[in-house]
Amino acid sequence: MKQRIEHDSLGNIEVPANKYWGAQTQRSLINFNIGQEKMPYEIIQALAIIKMAAAKTNVICKKLNKQAGDIIIKVAKEIIDGKLDGNFPLSIWQTGSGTQTNMNVNEVIANRSNTIIKKKMIHPNDHVNMSQSSNDVFPSAITIAGCLAIQQALLPSIKHLIDAFKQLEKQNISIIKVGRTHLQDATPISLAQEISGWRSMLEQSFSRIKLCLKSFCELPLGGTAVGTGINTPKDFDHKIVKIISDFTNFSFKSIDNKFRGLASKDNVVSMHGEIKTLATSLYKIANDIRFLSSGPICGLGELIIPANEPGSSIMPGKINPTQCESLMMIASQVLGNDVTISFSAMQGNFELNTFMPLIAFNLLQSINLLSQSINNFTDRCVVGIKPNLKRINQNLEHSLMNVTALTPKIGYEKAAQIAKHAYQQQISLKEAAIALGYVTAEEFDQLVVFKKMI
């Protein structure tokens, strides 16, 4: 592979000739050749958005000449559009401030710019990084990437599943089935009511995530190294945030206290907490559907789920709840990510958090995994769910907890005796109630009416 010589404050180093990155990126590749976890491309794109906006702002503030600003903006947009993929190779296991990835983007923009204009005019630090520090740029990139991913992917996927459950409710509004508490039979419930519980959980998560976005979207740009804003022109913070908001069509805000913005990652902890809550709801919903579709002969078997693929390499004809299992595994991963983010956010020593690449990776992994898996679960499971009416009616008719409808007339203890007698003698509740002489057949039929019990 052909090499070229690049230079930084530590001296000269060889860099692949076919790549746009520079000396600091190359040093990071050598010093942190760890793992398979690369910096998410959403972070690279967010950094490019910041570089584009910073160049515009610096030109407006007369710190950067228009020619330099225009070429930086042009190349930053190439990165945003994915035209320079393959130039951002760094691991998340690097410096905790994300400085090496910030410099990776700075170097690529500078070298690509100089290639286009055919002269060495743009410097990665002096021009591309003007009025910035990794310390305010990288946390802003986390927020930008997170907000856009939530707005463009996660919230639409939740809405898609909510709509599917609404349709399922309408289709099953007349079906009454056994309710269950403690994994034991309970009083009746309609299938639509059971589904409405799932739907409502998702609606609450949707609302909470949207609400949390309002505080999550604060950017500490303009704080530079430690929050004081050293080397920035007047009103740089508000001007750059306005440009970013206009470009992304998302209402970002300039954080009121830059010291908090650099040192604290409470906003990510809070947002991921809502994402974790969503994951716990999804786990419960998927697990309910998994149990309700179990069988199909020897389980509950009240729901029929789509047969997407063979379920066993040895047992012919077996169909498994694979979409439920996939979603549940992803929910478990999100819970693990939440622990990592919470611990990482505690590493805000003095004026800077130094676990930011790990925070960025886990936040975006949670958002992306959930967005994709929710859509999969909706399209390949939920929309194809059908009630097994024969099993639902059979279970409902034999449930001992239907005796609850008799308690207002005969009291709790006599109703309990009826249920116990029916179970021991393997007879129906009606037969047990008549045998014990607590109600007549006519009274039983008047009181134990499933529609009245829901």
Short mmCIF file of C-alpha atoms in Angstrom, two decimals:
data_model
loop_
_atom_site.label_atom_id
_atom_site.label_comp_id
_atom_site.label_asym_id
_atom_site.label_seq_id
_atom_site.Cartn_x
_atom_site.Cartn_y
_atom_site.Cartn_z
CA MET A 1 0.00 0.00 0.00
CA LYS A 2 1.34 3.42 -0.97
CA GLN A 3 2.04 5.77 1.90
CA ARG A 4 2.41 9.51 2.29
CA ILE A 5 3.97 11.51 5.11
CA GLU A 6 1.71 13.50 7.43
CA HIS A 7 2.85 15.77 10.26
CA ASP A 8 1.46 16.80 13.65
CA SER A 9 2.92 18.28 16.84
CA LEU A 10 4.65 14.98 17.62
CA GLY A 11 6.38 14.75 14.25
CA ASN A 12 6.07 12.84 10.98
CA ILE A 13 4.13 9.61 10.41
CA GLU A 14 3.21 7.48 7.40
CA VAL A 15 -0.46 7.47 6.36
CA PRO A 16 -2.17 5.43 3.59
CA ALA A 17 -2.00 7.50 0.42
CA ASN A 18 -5.57 6.66 -0.58
CA LYS A 19 -7.12 8.01 2.63
CA TYR A 20 -7.85 11.60 3.65
CA TRP A 21 -7.09 11.25 7.34
CA GLY A 22 -3.93 12.66 8.88
CA ALA A 23 -1.32 12.09 11.54
CA GLN A 24 -3.52 12.11 14.65
CA THR A 25 -5.97 9.62 13.16
CA GLN A 26 -3.07 7.34 12.19
CA ARG A 27 -1.61 7.50 15.69
CA SER A 28 -4.99 6.55 17.14
CA LEU A 29 -5.23 3.58 14.77
CA ILE A 30 -1.84 2.37 15.98
CA ASN A 31 -2.33 3.08 19.68
CA PHE A 32 -5.92 1.83 19.99
CA ASN A 33 -6.14 -1.22 17.76
CA ILE A 34 -8.79 -2.67 20.06
CA GLY A 35 -12.04 -4.53 19.43
CA GLN A 36 -14.52 -4.40 16.57
CA GLU A 37 -16.59 -1.47 17.90
CA LYS A 38 -16.04 1.50 15.60
CA MET A 39 -17.29 5.03 16.14
CA PRO A 40 -20.94 5.09 14.95
CA TYR A 41 -21.35 6.86 11.63
CA GLU A 42 -24.17 8.94 13.13
CA ILE A 43 -21.49 10.58 15.32
CA ILE A 44 -19.30 11.24 12.27
CA GLN A 45 -22.24 12.85 10.47
CA ALA A 46 -23.10 14.92 13.55
CA LEU A 47 -19.49 16.10 13.77
CA ALA A 48 -19.62 17.06 10.10
CA ILE A 49 -22.81 19.04 10.74
CA ILE A 50 -20.98 20.90 13.52
CA LYS A 51 -17.96 21.59 11.25
CA MET A 52 -20.25 22.92 8.53
CA ALA A 53 -22.12 25.14 10.98
CA ALA A 54 -18.91 26.31 12.66
CA ALA A 55 -17.43 27.36 9.31
CA LYS A 56 -20.57 29.34 8.48
CA THR A 57 -20.57 30.96 11.92
CA ASN A 58 -16.86 31.83 11.78
CA VAL A 59 -17.36 33.46 8.38
CA ILE A 60 -20.30 35.47 9.75
CA CYS A 61 -18.18 36.50 12.74
CA LYS A 62 -15.31 37.46 10.36
CA LYS A 63 -12.87 34.99 11.92
CA LEU A 64 -12.64 32.82 8.80
CA ASN A 65 -12.37 34.03 5.21
CA LYS A 66 -15.20 33.06 2.87
CA GLN A 67 -13.07 30.93 0.55
CA ALA A 68 -11.90 28.72 3.41
CA GLY A 69 -15.40 28.61 4.88
CA ASP A 70 -17.00 27.59 1.59
CA ILE A 71 -14.64 24.66 0.97
CA ILE A 72 -15.00 23.39 4.56
CA ILE A 73 -18.79 23.55 4.19
CA LYS A 74 -18.63 21.71 0.85
CA VAL A 75 -16.54 18.84 2.24
CA ALA A 76 -18.55 18.63 5.47
CA LYS A 77 -21.66 18.11 3.35
CA GLU A 78 -19.87 15.33 1.45
CA ILE A 79 -19.37 13.56 4.79
CA ILE A 80 -22.98 14.13 5.78
CA ASP A 81 -24.09 12.62 2.46
CA GLY A 82 -21.87 9.55 3.00
CA LYS A 83 -19.51 10.33 0.11
CA LEU A 84 -16.34 9.93 2.18
CA ASP A 85 -17.14 6.63 3.90
CA GLY A 86 -14.05 4.58 4.64
CA ASN A 87 -12.16 7.55 6.07
CA PHE A 88 -13.40 7.19 9.65
CA PRO A 89 -11.82 3.99 11.02
CA LEU A 90 -11.35 4.73 14.71
CA SER A 91 -12.37 2.51 17.60
CA ILE A 92 -14.61 3.73 20.39
CA TRP A 93 -11.89 2.47 22.76
CA GLN A 94 -9.86 5.68 22.50
CA THR A 95 -9.46 8.86 24.47
CA GLY A 96 -12.51 9.47 26.64
CA SER A 97 -13.10 12.96 25.26
CA GLY A 98 -13.48 11.73 21.68
CA THR A 99 -10.62 14.03 20.65
CA GLN A 100 -9.16 11.54 18.17
CA THR A 101 -12.48 11.18 16.33
CA ASN A 102 -12.94 14.95 16.32
CA MET A 103 -9.46 15.26 14.79
CA ASN A 104 -10.23 12.42 12.35
CA VAL A 105 -13.09 14.54 10.97
CA ASN A 106 -10.97 17.71 11.05
CA GLU A 107 -8.15 16.00 9.14
CA VAL A 108 -10.41 14.46 6.52
CA ILE A 109 -12.10 17.80 5.86
CA ALA A 110 -8.76 19.62 5.68
CA ASN A 111 -7.04 17.12 3.37
CA ARG A 112 -10.09 16.69 1.14
CA SER A 113 -10.45 20.50 0.94
CA ASN A 114 -6.80 20.95 0.01
CA THR A 115 -7.13 18.25 -2.65
CA ILE A 116 -10.10 20.04 -4.22
CA ILE A 117 -8.51 23.50 -4.23
CA LYS A 118 -5.09 22.03 -5.16
CA LYS A 119 -3.15 23.88 -2.49
CA LYS A 120 -2.43 23.40 1.20
CA MET A 121 -4.61 26.16 2.60
CA ILE A 122 -6.91 24.45 5.13
CA HIS A 123 -5.43 23.32 8.46
CA PRO A 124 -7.38 20.78 10.60
CA ASN A 125 -6.90 22.71 13.84
CA ASP A 126 -6.62 26.31 12.74
CA HIS A 127 -9.49 26.33 10.26
CA VAL A 128 -11.75 23.26 10.56
CA ASN A 129 -11.63 23.27 14.38
CA MET A 130 -11.82 27.07 14.68
CA SER A 131 -13.83 28.27 17.73
CA GLN A 132 -14.20 24.67 18.89
CA SER A 133 -12.73 22.05 21.19
CA SER A 134 -13.33 18.32 21.24
CA ASN A 135 -14.68 18.98 24.73
CA ASP A 136 -17.71 20.92 23.50
CA VAL A 137 -17.94 19.39 20.02
CA PHE A 138 -18.10 15.72 20.98
CA PRO A 139 -20.90 15.97 23.57
CA SER A 140 -22.81 18.10 21.07
CA ALA A 141 -22.34 15.39 18.45
CA ILE A 142 -23.78 12.82 20.86
CA THR A 143 -26.85 15.00 21.39
CA ILE A 144 -27.32 15.79 17.69
CA ALA A 145 -26.94 12.15 16.65
CA GLY A 146 -29.23 10.96 19.44
CA CYS A 147 -31.96 13.52 18.79
CA LEU A 148 -32.03 12.87 15.06
CA ALA A 149 -32.05 9.09 15.50
CA ILE A 150 -34.90 9.30 18.00
CA GLN A 151 -36.90 11.71 15.86
CA GLN A 152 -36.32 9.95 12.54
CA ALA A 153 -36.26 6.28 13.57
CA LEU A 154 -37.31 5.44 17.14
CA LEU A 155 -40.48 7.51 17.50
CA PRO A 156 -41.85 6.45 14.07
CA SER A 157 -41.24 2.79 14.92
CA ILE A 158 -43.14 3.14 18.22
CA LYS A 159 -46.00 4.87 16.39
CA HIS A 160 -46.04 2.04 13.84
CA LEU A 161 -46.48 -0.55 16.60
CA ILE A 162 -49.13 1.55 18.39
CA ASP A 163 -51.13 1.74 15.15
CA ALA A 164 -50.84 -2.03 14.67
CA PHE A 165 -52.17 -2.67 18.17
CA LYS A 166 -55.04 -0.23 17.59
CA GLN A 167 -56.04 -2.23 14.52
CA LEU A 168 -55.72 -5.49 16.46
CA GLU A 169 -57.98 -4.06 19.18
CA LYS A 170 -60.69 -3.25 16.63
CA GLN A 171 -60.48 -6.72 15.11
CA ASN A 172 -60.87 -8.46 18.48
CA ILE A 173 -63.22 -6.18 20.39
CA SER A 174 -65.92 -8.85 20.82
CA ILE A 175 -63.67 -11.67 22.03
CA ILE A 176 -63.74 -12.45 25.76
CA LYS A 177 -60.98 -14.57 27.28
CA VAL A 178 -59.47 -15.62 30.57
CA GLY A 179 -57.51 -12.97 32.42
CA ARG A 180 -54.39 -14.04 34.28
CA THR A 181 -52.55 -12.77 37.36
CA HIS A 182 -49.54 -14.46 39.00
CA LEU A 183 -49.53 -16.80 35.93
CA GLN A 184 -52.81 -18.18 37.33
CA ASP A 185 -56.39 -17.93 36.05
CA ALA A 186 -58.20 -14.71 36.91
CA THR A 187 -61.50 -13.08 35.99
CA PRO A 188 -62.39 -12.54 32.30
CA ILE A 189 -61.04 -9.79 30.11
CA SER A 190 -61.65 -8.98 26.48
CA LEU A 191 -58.79 -9.59 24.09
CA ALA A 192 -59.10 -5.95 23.00
CA GLN A 193 -58.69 -4.83 26.63
CA GLU A 194 -55.55 -6.93 26.99
CA ILE A 195 -54.12 -5.45 23.78
CA SER A 196 -55.10 -1.95 24.90
CA GLY A 197 -52.80 -2.35 27.91
CA TRP A 198 -49.88 -3.05 25.57
CA ARG A 199 -50.83 -0.12 23.36
CA SER A 200 -51.14 2.28 26.30
CA MET A 201 -47.69 1.33 27.62
CA LEU A 202 -46.22 2.30 24.25
CA GLU A 203 -48.19 5.54 24.08
CA GLN A 204 -46.83 6.54 27.47
CA SER A 205 -43.26 5.79 26.39
CA PHE A 206 -43.80 7.73 23.17
CA SER A 207 -45.01 10.78 25.13
CA ARG A 208 -42.22 10.59 27.72
CA ILE A 209 -39.49 10.30 25.09
CA LYS A 210 -40.89 13.29 23.18
CA LEU A 211 -41.03 15.30 26.40
CA CYS A 212 -37.48 14.32 27.33
CA LEU A 213 -36.23 15.47 23.92
CA LYS A 214 -36.95 19.06 24.97
CA SER A 215 -34.27 18.97 27.67
CA PHE A 216 -31.99 16.50 25.87
CA CYS A 217 -31.50 18.77 22.84
CA GLU A 218 -29.23 21.32 24.55
CA LEU A 219 -25.81 21.82 22.93
CA PRO A 220 -22.70 23.09 24.80
CA LEU A 221 -21.07 24.45 21.62
CA GLY A 222 -19.17 27.63 22.40
CA GLY A 223 -17.84 26.27 25.67
CA THR A 224 -14.59 25.09 24.00
CA ALA A 225 -11.97 23.64 26.37
CA VAL A 226 -13.45 23.96 29.87
CA GLY A 227 -16.72 25.85 29.41
CA THR A 228 -15.36 29.39 29.46
CA GLY A 229 -15.63 29.83 25.68
CA ILE A 230 -11.98 30.74 25.19
CA ASN A 231 -11.10 31.61 21.56
CA THR A 232 -14.72 32.02 20.43
CA PRO A 233 -16.26 35.20 19.02
CA LYS A 234 -19.21 36.91 20.66
CA ASP A 235 -22.53 35.01 20.40
CA PHE A 236 -20.83 32.11 18.62
CA ASP A 237 -22.85 29.62 20.69
CA HIS A 238 -26.29 30.91 19.73
CA LYS A 239 -25.37 31.50 16.10
CA ILE A 240 -23.96 28.03 15.50
CA VAL A 241 -26.90 26.32 17.24
CA LYS A 242 -29.33 28.30 15.07
CA ILE A 243 -27.52 27.14 11.91
CA ILE A 244 -27.56 23.51 13.10
CA SER A 245 -31.27 23.74 13.93
CA ASP A 246 -32.08 25.15 10.50
CA PHE A 247 -30.00 22.52 8.73
CA THR A 248 -31.40 19.53 10.64
CA ASN A 249 -34.95 20.87 10.94
CA PHE A 250 -34.75 20.11 14.66
CA SER A 251 -35.00 22.69 17.44
CA PHE A 252 -31.68 22.48 19.26
CA LYS A 253 -30.91 24.94 22.06
CA SER A 254 -27.71 26.46 23.37
CA ILE A 255 -27.14 25.17 26.89
CA ASP A 256 -27.31 27.90 29.53
CA ASN A 257 -24.36 26.58 31.53
CA LYS A 258 -21.48 25.33 29.40
CA PHE A 259 -19.66 23.92 32.43
CA ARG A 260 -22.56 21.53 33.01
CA GLY A 261 -22.65 20.71 29.30
CA LEU A 262 -19.02 19.58 29.25
CA ALA A 263 -18.74 17.84 32.62
CA SER A 264 -22.20 16.29 33.00
CA LYS A 265 -23.98 13.73 30.85
CA ASP A 266 -27.18 13.80 32.89
CA ASN A 267 -29.15 14.58 29.74
CA VAL A 268 -28.08 11.26 28.20
CA VAL A 269 -28.79 9.38 31.43
CA SER A 270 -32.29 10.84 31.52
CA MET A 271 -33.01 10.16 27.85
CA HIS A 272 -31.66 6.64 27.97
CA GLY A 273 -33.71 6.08 31.10
CA GLU A 274 -36.84 6.68 29.01
CA ILE A 275 -35.46 4.39 26.30
CA LYS A 276 -34.84 1.74 28.97
CA THR A 277 -38.43 2.13 30.15
CA LEU A 278 -39.58 1.54 26.58
CA ALA A 279 -37.41 -1.58 26.46
CA THR A 280 -38.97 -2.97 29.66
CA SER A 281 -42.45 -2.42 28.21
CA LEU A 282 -41.49 -4.11 24.95
CA TYR A 283 -40.07 -7.07 26.86
CA LYS A 284 -43.33 -7.50 28.77
CA ILE A 285 -45.44 -7.21 25.60
CA ALA A 286 -43.30 -9.67 23.63
CA ASN A 287 -43.26 -12.10 26.55
CA ASP A 288 -47.06 -11.93 26.88
CA ILE A 289 -47.49 -12.73 23.19
CA ARG A 290 -44.92 -15.51 23.45
CA PHE A 291 -46.83 -17.17 26.31
CA LEU A 292 -50.27 -16.59 24.79
CA SER A 293 -49.14 -18.23 21.55
CA SER A 294 -47.36 -21.11 23.30
CA GLY A 295 -48.21 -24.63 22.24
CA PRO A 296 -49.90 -24.83 19.87
CA ILE A 297 -51.36 -27.97 21.50
CA CYS A 298 -49.82 -28.20 24.95
CA GLY A 299 -49.43 -24.51 25.81
CA LEU A 300 -51.92 -21.66 26.23
CA GLY A 301 -52.44 -21.46 22.49
CA GLU A 302 -54.85 -18.52 22.61
CA LEU A 303 -53.02 -16.53 19.94
CA ILE A 304 -51.78 -17.74 16.58
CA ILE A 305 -48.63 -15.93 15.42
CA PRO A 306 -47.22 -15.88 11.87
CA ALA A 307 -45.14 -18.88 10.82
CA ASN A 308 -42.07 -17.02 9.56
CA GLU A 309 -39.54 -19.84 9.45
CA PRO A 310 -39.04 -23.46 10.58
CA GLY A 311 -38.42 -23.54 14.31
CA SER A 312 -36.26 -26.60 14.73
CA SER A 313 -33.45 -28.43 12.97
CA ILE A 314 -34.71 -31.76 14.31
CA MET A 315 -38.45 -31.39 15.08
CA PRO A 316 -40.47 -31.11 11.84
CA GLY A 317 -43.31 -28.60 11.74
CA LYS A 318 -42.20 -26.65 14.80
CA ILE A 319 -42.84 -22.89 14.77
CA ASN A 320 -41.21 -20.66 17.37
CA PRO A 321 -41.98 -17.08 18.55
CA THR A 322 -38.73 -15.82 17.07
CA GLN A 323 -39.74 -12.16 16.71
CA CYS A 324 -40.68 -12.09 20.40
CA GLU A 325 -37.37 -13.64 21.38
CA SER A 326 -35.37 -11.23 19.22
CA LEU A 327 -37.13 -8.22 20.72
CA MET A 328 -36.65 -9.55 24.25
CA MET A 329 -32.92 -10.05 23.69
CA ILE A 330 -32.61 -6.50 22.37
CA ALA A 331 -34.53 -5.17 25.38
CA SER A 332 -32.04 -7.01 27.60
CA GLN A 333 -29.13 -5.41 25.73
CA VAL A 334 -30.69 -1.97 26.22
CA LEU A 335 -30.92 -2.56 29.96
CA GLY A 336 -27.22 -3.43 29.97
CA ASN A 337 -26.46 -0.31 27.95
CA ASP A 338 -28.32 1.74 30.55
CA VAL A 339 -26.03 0.51 33.31
CA THR A 340 -22.99 1.35 31.19
CA ILE A 341 -24.27 4.83 30.35
CA SER A 342 -25.15 5.55 33.99
CA PHE A 343 -21.69 4.49 35.17
CA SER A 344 -19.98 6.36 32.33
CA ALA A 345 -21.89 9.56 33.14
CA MET A 346 -20.38 9.41 36.63
CA GLN A 347 -16.92 9.89 35.12
CA GLY A 348 -17.30 13.67 34.89
CA ASN A 349 -14.11 14.62 36.68
CA PHE A 350 -13.85 18.38 37.22
CA GLU A 351 -14.54 20.10 33.84
CA LEU A 352 -14.97 17.12 31.50
CA ASN A 353 -16.57 13.71 31.18
CA THR A 354 -14.01 11.26 29.80
CA PHE A 355 -16.18 8.27 28.86
CA MET A 356 -17.98 9.96 25.96
CA PRO A 357 -17.22 7.53 23.10
CA LEU A 358 -18.68 4.70 25.18
CA ILE A 359 -21.75 6.79 26.03
CA ALA A 360 -22.24 7.63 22.34
CA PHE A 361 -21.88 4.01 21.23
CA ASN A 362 -24.35 2.63 23.78
CA LEU A 363 -26.95 5.37 23.28
CA LEU A 364 -27.01 4.94 19.51
CA GLN A 365 -26.92 1.15 19.73
CA SER A 366 -30.01 1.21 21.94
CA ILE A 367 -31.87 3.59 19.64
CA ASN A 368 -30.95 1.72 16.46
CA LEU A 369 -31.59 -1.77 17.81
CA LEU A 370 -34.97 -0.81 19.22
CA SER A 371 -36.04 1.10 16.11
CA GLN A 372 -35.25 -1.81 13.80
CA SER A 373 -36.56 -4.54 16.09
CA ILE A 374 -39.85 -2.72 16.79
CA ASN A 375 -40.49 -2.44 13.05
CA ASN A 376 -39.60 -6.12 12.59
CA PHE A 377 -41.81 -7.17 15.48
CA THR A 378 -44.71 -5.11 14.12
CA ASP A 379 -44.48 -6.26 10.50
CA ARG A 380 -43.51 -9.88 11.06
CA CYS A 381 -45.51 -10.70 14.16
CA VAL A 382 -48.13 -8.26 15.45
CA VAL A 383 -49.98 -7.51 12.20
CA GLY A 384 -50.37 -11.25 11.62
CA ILE A 385 -51.68 -12.24 15.07
CA LYS A 386 -54.97 -14.16 15.01
CA PRO A 387 -57.11 -15.34 17.94
CA ASN A 388 -57.55 -19.08 18.44
CA LEU A 389 -61.28 -18.86 19.23
CA LYS A 390 -61.71 -22.53 20.06
CA ARG A 391 -58.96 -22.48 22.70
CA ILE A 392 -60.00 -19.05 24.03
CA ASN A 393 -63.61 -20.17 24.57
CA GLN A 394 -62.55 -23.52 26.02
CA ASN A 395 -60.27 -21.85 28.58
CA LEU A 396 -62.87 -19.21 29.43
CA GLU A 397 -65.65 -21.70 30.07
CA HIS A 398 -63.47 -23.84 32.34
CA SER A 399 -61.92 -21.05 34.38
CA LEU A 400 -62.62 -21.44 38.10
CA MET A 401 -62.26 -17.70 38.64
CA ASN A 402 -65.60 -17.07 36.96
CA VAL A 403 -66.96 -17.88 40.40
CA THR A 404 -66.03 -14.31 41.37
CA ALA A 405 -69.32 -13.16 39.81
CA LEU A 406 -71.20 -15.07 42.55
CA THR A 407 -69.53 -13.37 45.52
CA PRO A 408 -71.88 -10.35 45.74
CA LYS A 409 -74.77 -12.82 46.30
CA ILE A 410 -73.26 -15.68 48.33
CA GLY A 411 -70.04 -14.19 49.74
CA TYR A 412 -66.35 -14.93 49.32
CA GLU A 413 -66.14 -18.12 51.42
CA LYS A 414 -69.02 -19.96 49.75
CA ALA A 415 -67.74 -18.93 46.32
CA ALA A 416 -64.31 -20.32 47.28
CA GLN A 417 -65.95 -23.61 48.31
CA ILE A 418 -67.63 -23.84 44.91
CA ALA A 419 -64.30 -23.31 43.09
CA LYS A 420 -62.56 -25.86 45.29
CA HIS A 421 -65.34 -28.43 44.88
CA ALA A 422 -65.40 -27.98 41.09
CA TYR A 423 -61.64 -28.46 40.88
CA GLN A 424 -61.54 -31.51 43.16
CA GLN A 425 -64.47 -33.25 41.48
CA GLN A 426 -63.46 -32.15 37.97
CA ILE A 427 -66.91 -30.73 37.28
CA SER A 428 -68.09 -27.32 36.07
CA LEU A 429 -68.62 -24.36 38.39
CA LYS A 430 -72.32 -24.48 37.66
CA GLU A 431 -72.51 -28.15 38.63
CA ALA A 432 -70.54 -27.48 41.83
CA ALA A 433 -72.68 -24.47 42.80
CA ILE A 434 -75.89 -26.47 42.37
CA ALA A 435 -74.48 -29.52 44.16
CA LEU A 436 -73.53 -27.40 47.20
CA GLY A 437 -76.97 -25.75 47.10
CA TYR A 438 -75.66 -22.18 47.09
CA VAL A 439 -77.46 -21.04 43.90
CA THR A 440 -79.97 -22.47 41.47
CA ALA A 441 -79.20 -23.11 37.81
CA GLU A 442 -81.23 -20.05 36.87
CA GLU A 443 -79.42 -17.84 39.36
CA PHE A 444 -76.04 -19.08 38.15
CA ASP A 445 -76.91 -18.25 34.54
CA GLN A 446 -78.10 -14.79 35.54
CA LEU A 447 -74.97 -13.97 37.54
CA VAL A 448 -72.15 -15.61 35.57
CA VAL A 449 -72.38 -13.66 32.31
CA PHE A 450 -69.00 -13.04 30.74
CA LYS A 451 -69.96 -9.77 29.04
CA LYS A 452 -71.05 -8.33 32.38
CA MET A 453 -67.75 -9.37 33.98
CA ILE A 454 -65.51 -7.23 31.76
#
